[in-house]
Amino acid sequence: MPRRYWLMKSEPNRFSIDDLRAAPQGIAPWDGARNYQARNLLRDRVKAGDGVLFYHSGTATPGIAGIAEVVRAGYPDHTAWEANGEQFDPKSTPARPVWYMVDVRFVEKFRQLIPLAKLKTTPGLEGMEVARRGSRLSVQPVSRSEWEIVRRIARNMDPG
DNA sequence: GCCAACGTTGGC
DNA sequence: GCCAACGTTGGC
């Protein structure tokens, strides 16, 4: 089966690419999605081995911070069961989980973040979901060509 | 702080 | 089932 590619958003105040790198073995769950479209992707489509563009949102300059890899496909998001947690959702139970998460592993931090504004003006990326106005989905499919273009930008932005 | 986009909730 | 009100995301 061909490898798929995804863009996953994270607010770096909460969990940044540096936090992912610092996690044991560079592996951490990507959890907390509470949207059914995102849930369906996490549960049904995101597989181990898939590539991830790690996106920082909610910052002065949002953009792609680096690369990660999915190491565990969708499984129930147990943070929804933690009654005092921020991500608690009484609709979800261990017997009938509603929300799903995946595990990702740190691969690479770009030496310079690729700003959203840059994505929007890059030929070949105009159609990227994240470049759309009002794009809110926290996990988004990325095409192979979009993936390649982003990686090329990252290489070109790296001095030397 | 503002506002666009859009998902969710709840009255009917 | 419709739709207005409301809440959240997230860029600017």
Short mmCIF file of C-alpha atoms (C1' of nucleotides) in Angstrom, two decimals:
data_model
loop_
_atom_site.label_atom_id
_atom_site.label_comp_id
_atom_site.label_asym_id
_atom_site.label_seq_id
_atom_site.Cartn_x
_atom_site.Cartn_y
_atom_site.Cartn_z
CA MET A 1 0.00 0.00 0.00
CA PRO A 2 1.41 3.41 -0.90
CA ARG A 3 2.54 5.64 1.90
CA ARG A 4 0.25 8.53 2.66
CA TYR A 5 1.09 12.01 3.84
CA TRP A 6 -0.61 14.23 6.40
CA LEU A 7 -0.41 17.66 7.94
CA MET A 8 -1.06 17.71 11.67
CA LYS A 9 -1.56 20.92 13.61
CA SER A 10 -0.32 21.58 17.09
CA GLU A 11 -0.19 24.69 19.19
CA PRO A 12 3.45 24.88 20.23
CA ASN A 13 2.46 26.30 23.63
CA ARG A 14 0.80 22.97 24.24
CA PHE A 15 2.99 20.61 22.25
CA SER A 16 5.74 21.71 19.89
CA ILE A 17 8.09 19.86 17.59
CA ASP A 18 10.77 20.38 20.25
CA ASP A 19 8.52 18.60 22.74
CA LEU A 20 8.16 15.73 20.28
CA ARG A 21 11.93 15.51 19.80
CA ALA A 22 12.39 15.50 23.60
CA ALA A 23 9.83 12.74 24.19
CA PRO A 24 11.13 9.23 24.98
CA GLN A 25 12.47 7.85 21.69
CA GLY A 26 10.97 10.92 20.04
CA ILE A 27 7.55 9.27 20.16
CA ALA A 28 4.37 10.83 21.50
CA PRO A 29 0.65 10.54 20.90
CA TRP A 30 -1.02 13.10 18.69
CA ASP A 31 -4.26 13.34 20.62
CA GLY A 32 -7.10 15.65 21.51
CA ALA A 33 -8.85 15.89 18.14
CA ARG A 34 -12.54 16.39 18.88
CA ASN A 35 -13.94 16.68 15.40
CA TYR A 36 -15.58 13.84 13.53
CA GLN A 37 -13.89 14.43 10.21
CA ALA A 38 -10.50 14.37 11.93
CA ARG A 39 -11.57 11.35 13.97
CA ASN A 40 -12.49 9.43 10.84
CA LEU A 41 -9.09 10.09 9.28
CA LEU A 42 -7.25 9.08 12.46
CA ARG A 43 -9.33 5.95 12.91
CA ASP A 44 -9.50 4.77 9.30
CA ARG A 45 -6.78 6.29 7.16
CA VAL A 46 -3.66 7.25 9.08
CA LYS A 47 -1.26 4.29 9.16
CA ALA A 48 2.16 3.47 10.56
CA GLY A 49 4.81 4.65 8.13
CA ASP A 50 2.83 7.63 6.88
CA GLY A 51 4.65 10.96 6.65
CA VAL A 52 3.58 13.96 8.75
CA LEU A 53 4.12 17.66 8.23
CA PHE A 54 4.20 19.00 11.79
CA TYR A 55 2.42 22.37 11.76
CA HIS A 56 2.55 25.04 14.44
CA SER A 57 -0.72 26.96 14.77
CA GLY A 58 -1.87 29.79 16.96
CA THR A 59 1.44 31.63 16.77
CA ALA A 60 2.47 34.99 15.34
CA THR A 61 3.94 33.13 12.36
CA PRO A 62 2.13 29.84 11.85
CA GLY A 63 3.73 27.28 9.58
CA ILE A 64 5.36 23.90 9.10
CA ALA A 65 7.99 23.26 11.74
CA GLY A 66 9.29 19.89 10.60
CA ILE A 67 8.65 16.27 9.80
CA ALA A 68 7.34 13.35 11.80
CA GLU A 69 6.33 9.80 11.02
CA VAL A 70 3.31 7.84 12.14
CA VAL A 71 4.44 4.84 14.20
CA ARG A 72 1.08 3.65 15.46
CA ALA A 73 -2.23 3.81 13.57
CA GLY A 74 -5.45 5.02 15.15
CA TYR A 75 -6.39 3.76 18.61
CA PRO A 76 -8.86 5.09 21.19
CA ASP A 77 -7.96 8.48 22.63
CA HIS A 78 -8.01 7.71 26.34
CA THR A 79 -7.61 11.39 27.26
CA ALA A 80 -11.35 11.59 26.57
CA TRP A 81 -11.93 9.33 29.59
CA GLU A 82 -9.97 11.40 32.10
CA ALA A 83 -12.78 12.99 34.05
CA ASN A 84 -10.71 15.92 35.26
CA GLY A 85 -8.67 16.35 32.09
CA GLU A 86 -9.04 19.18 29.62
CA GLN A 87 -9.90 16.70 26.88
CA PHE A 88 -12.60 14.86 28.78
CA ASP A 89 -15.70 13.94 26.80
CA PRO A 90 -18.41 11.93 28.55
CA LYS A 91 -19.67 10.64 25.18
CA SER A 92 -16.58 8.47 24.91
CA THR A 93 -16.06 5.38 27.08
CA PRO A 94 -13.54 2.51 26.96
CA ALA A 95 -16.35 0.23 25.82
CA ARG A 96 -17.48 2.66 23.14
CA PRO A 97 -14.65 5.01 22.25
CA VAL A 98 -15.61 8.05 20.20
CA TRP A 99 -12.23 9.74 19.68
CA TYR A 100 -8.99 8.36 18.27
CA MET A 101 -5.32 9.28 18.34
CA VAL A 102 -2.13 8.11 16.65
CA ASP A 103 1.50 7.96 17.76
CA VAL A 104 4.09 9.95 15.85
CA ARG A 105 7.88 9.97 15.94
CA PHE A 106 10.15 12.93 15.48
CA VAL A 107 12.07 12.85 12.21
CA GLU A 108 13.37 16.34 11.52
CA LYS A 109 13.00 19.94 12.63
CA PHE A 110 13.40 22.44 9.82
CA ARG A 111 16.14 24.96 10.52
CA GLN A 112 13.61 27.59 9.54
CA LEU A 113 9.88 27.20 9.90
CA ILE A 114 8.05 27.40 6.57
CA PRO A 115 5.46 30.11 7.14
CA LEU A 116 1.88 29.64 6.04
CA ALA A 117 2.27 32.81 3.98
CA LYS A 118 5.05 31.10 2.02
CA LEU A 119 2.89 28.04 1.35
CA LYS A 120 0.15 30.27 -0.01
CA THR A 121 2.44 31.81 -2.61
CA THR A 122 4.32 28.69 -3.65
CA PRO A 123 3.38 27.28 -7.06
CA GLY A 124 1.96 23.81 -6.59
CA LEU A 125 0.76 24.46 -3.07
CA GLU A 126 -2.14 26.81 -3.81
CA GLY A 127 -4.55 23.93 -3.43
CA MET A 128 -3.21 22.78 -0.09
CA GLU A 129 -5.95 22.43 2.49
CA VAL A 130 -4.02 24.40 5.09
CA ALA A 131 -3.66 27.32 2.66
CA ARG A 132 -7.43 27.59 2.32
CA ARG A 133 -9.11 30.43 4.15
CA GLY A 134 -10.83 29.20 7.26
CA SER A 135 -9.15 25.80 7.13
CA ARG A 136 -9.70 24.33 10.58
CA LEU A 137 -9.27 20.61 10.21
CA SER A 138 -6.47 19.57 12.56
CA VAL A 139 -5.32 16.60 10.48
CA GLN A 140 -5.35 17.01 6.73
CA PRO A 141 -4.35 14.85 3.79
CA VAL A 142 -1.32 16.06 1.84
CA SER A 143 -0.58 14.91 -1.69
CA ARG A 144 2.73 13.41 -2.66
CA SER A 145 3.59 16.40 -4.80
CA GLU A 146 2.73 18.80 -1.97
CA TRP A 147 4.95 16.74 0.32
CA GLU A 148 7.84 16.88 -2.14
CA ILE A 149 7.49 20.62 -2.69
CA VAL A 150 7.45 21.30 1.05
CA ARG A 151 10.58 19.22 1.56
CA ARG A 152 12.29 21.05 -1.29
CA ILE A 153 11.42 24.42 0.24
CA ALA A 154 12.85 23.25 3.55
CA ARG A 155 16.11 22.24 1.87
CA ASN A 156 16.34 25.50 -0.03
CA MET A 157 15.69 27.60 3.06
CA ASP A 158 18.48 25.83 4.90
CA PRO A 159 21.67 27.82 4.52
CA GLY A 160 24.58 25.76 3.27
"C1'" DG B 1 -8.97 42.20 19.57
"C1'" DC B 2 -11.41 41.15 15.44
"C1'" DC B 3 -13.59 38.26 12.48
"C1'" DA B 4 -14.32 34.41 8.98
"C1'" DA B 5 -15.41 29.74 8.79
"C1'" DC B 6 -17.79 26.17 10.32
"C1'" DG B 7 -19.19 22.54 13.69
"C1'" DT B 8 -22.55 21.73 17.42
"C1'" DT B 9 -26.65 22.40 20.05
"C1'" DG B 10 -31.32 22.83 20.88
"C1'" DG B 11 -35.98 24.81 20.11
"C1'" DC B 12 -39.61 24.15 17.19
"C1'" DG C 1 -35.53 18.30 9.51
"C1'" DC C 2 -34.71 23.27 9.71
"C1'" DC C 3 -32.16 26.90 11.28
"C1'" DA C 4 -30.66 30.42 14.61
"C1'" DA C 5 -27.62 30.88 18.35
"C1'" DC C 6 -23.51 29.79 20.12
"C1'" DG C 7 -18.72 28.03 20.62
"C1'" DT C 8 -14.20 27.02 18.73
"C1'" DT C 9 -10.36 27.42 15.63
"C1'" DG C 10 -7.01 30.05 14.04
"C1'" DG C 11 -5.26 33.70 10.85
"C1'" DC C 12 -4.44 38.45 10.80
#
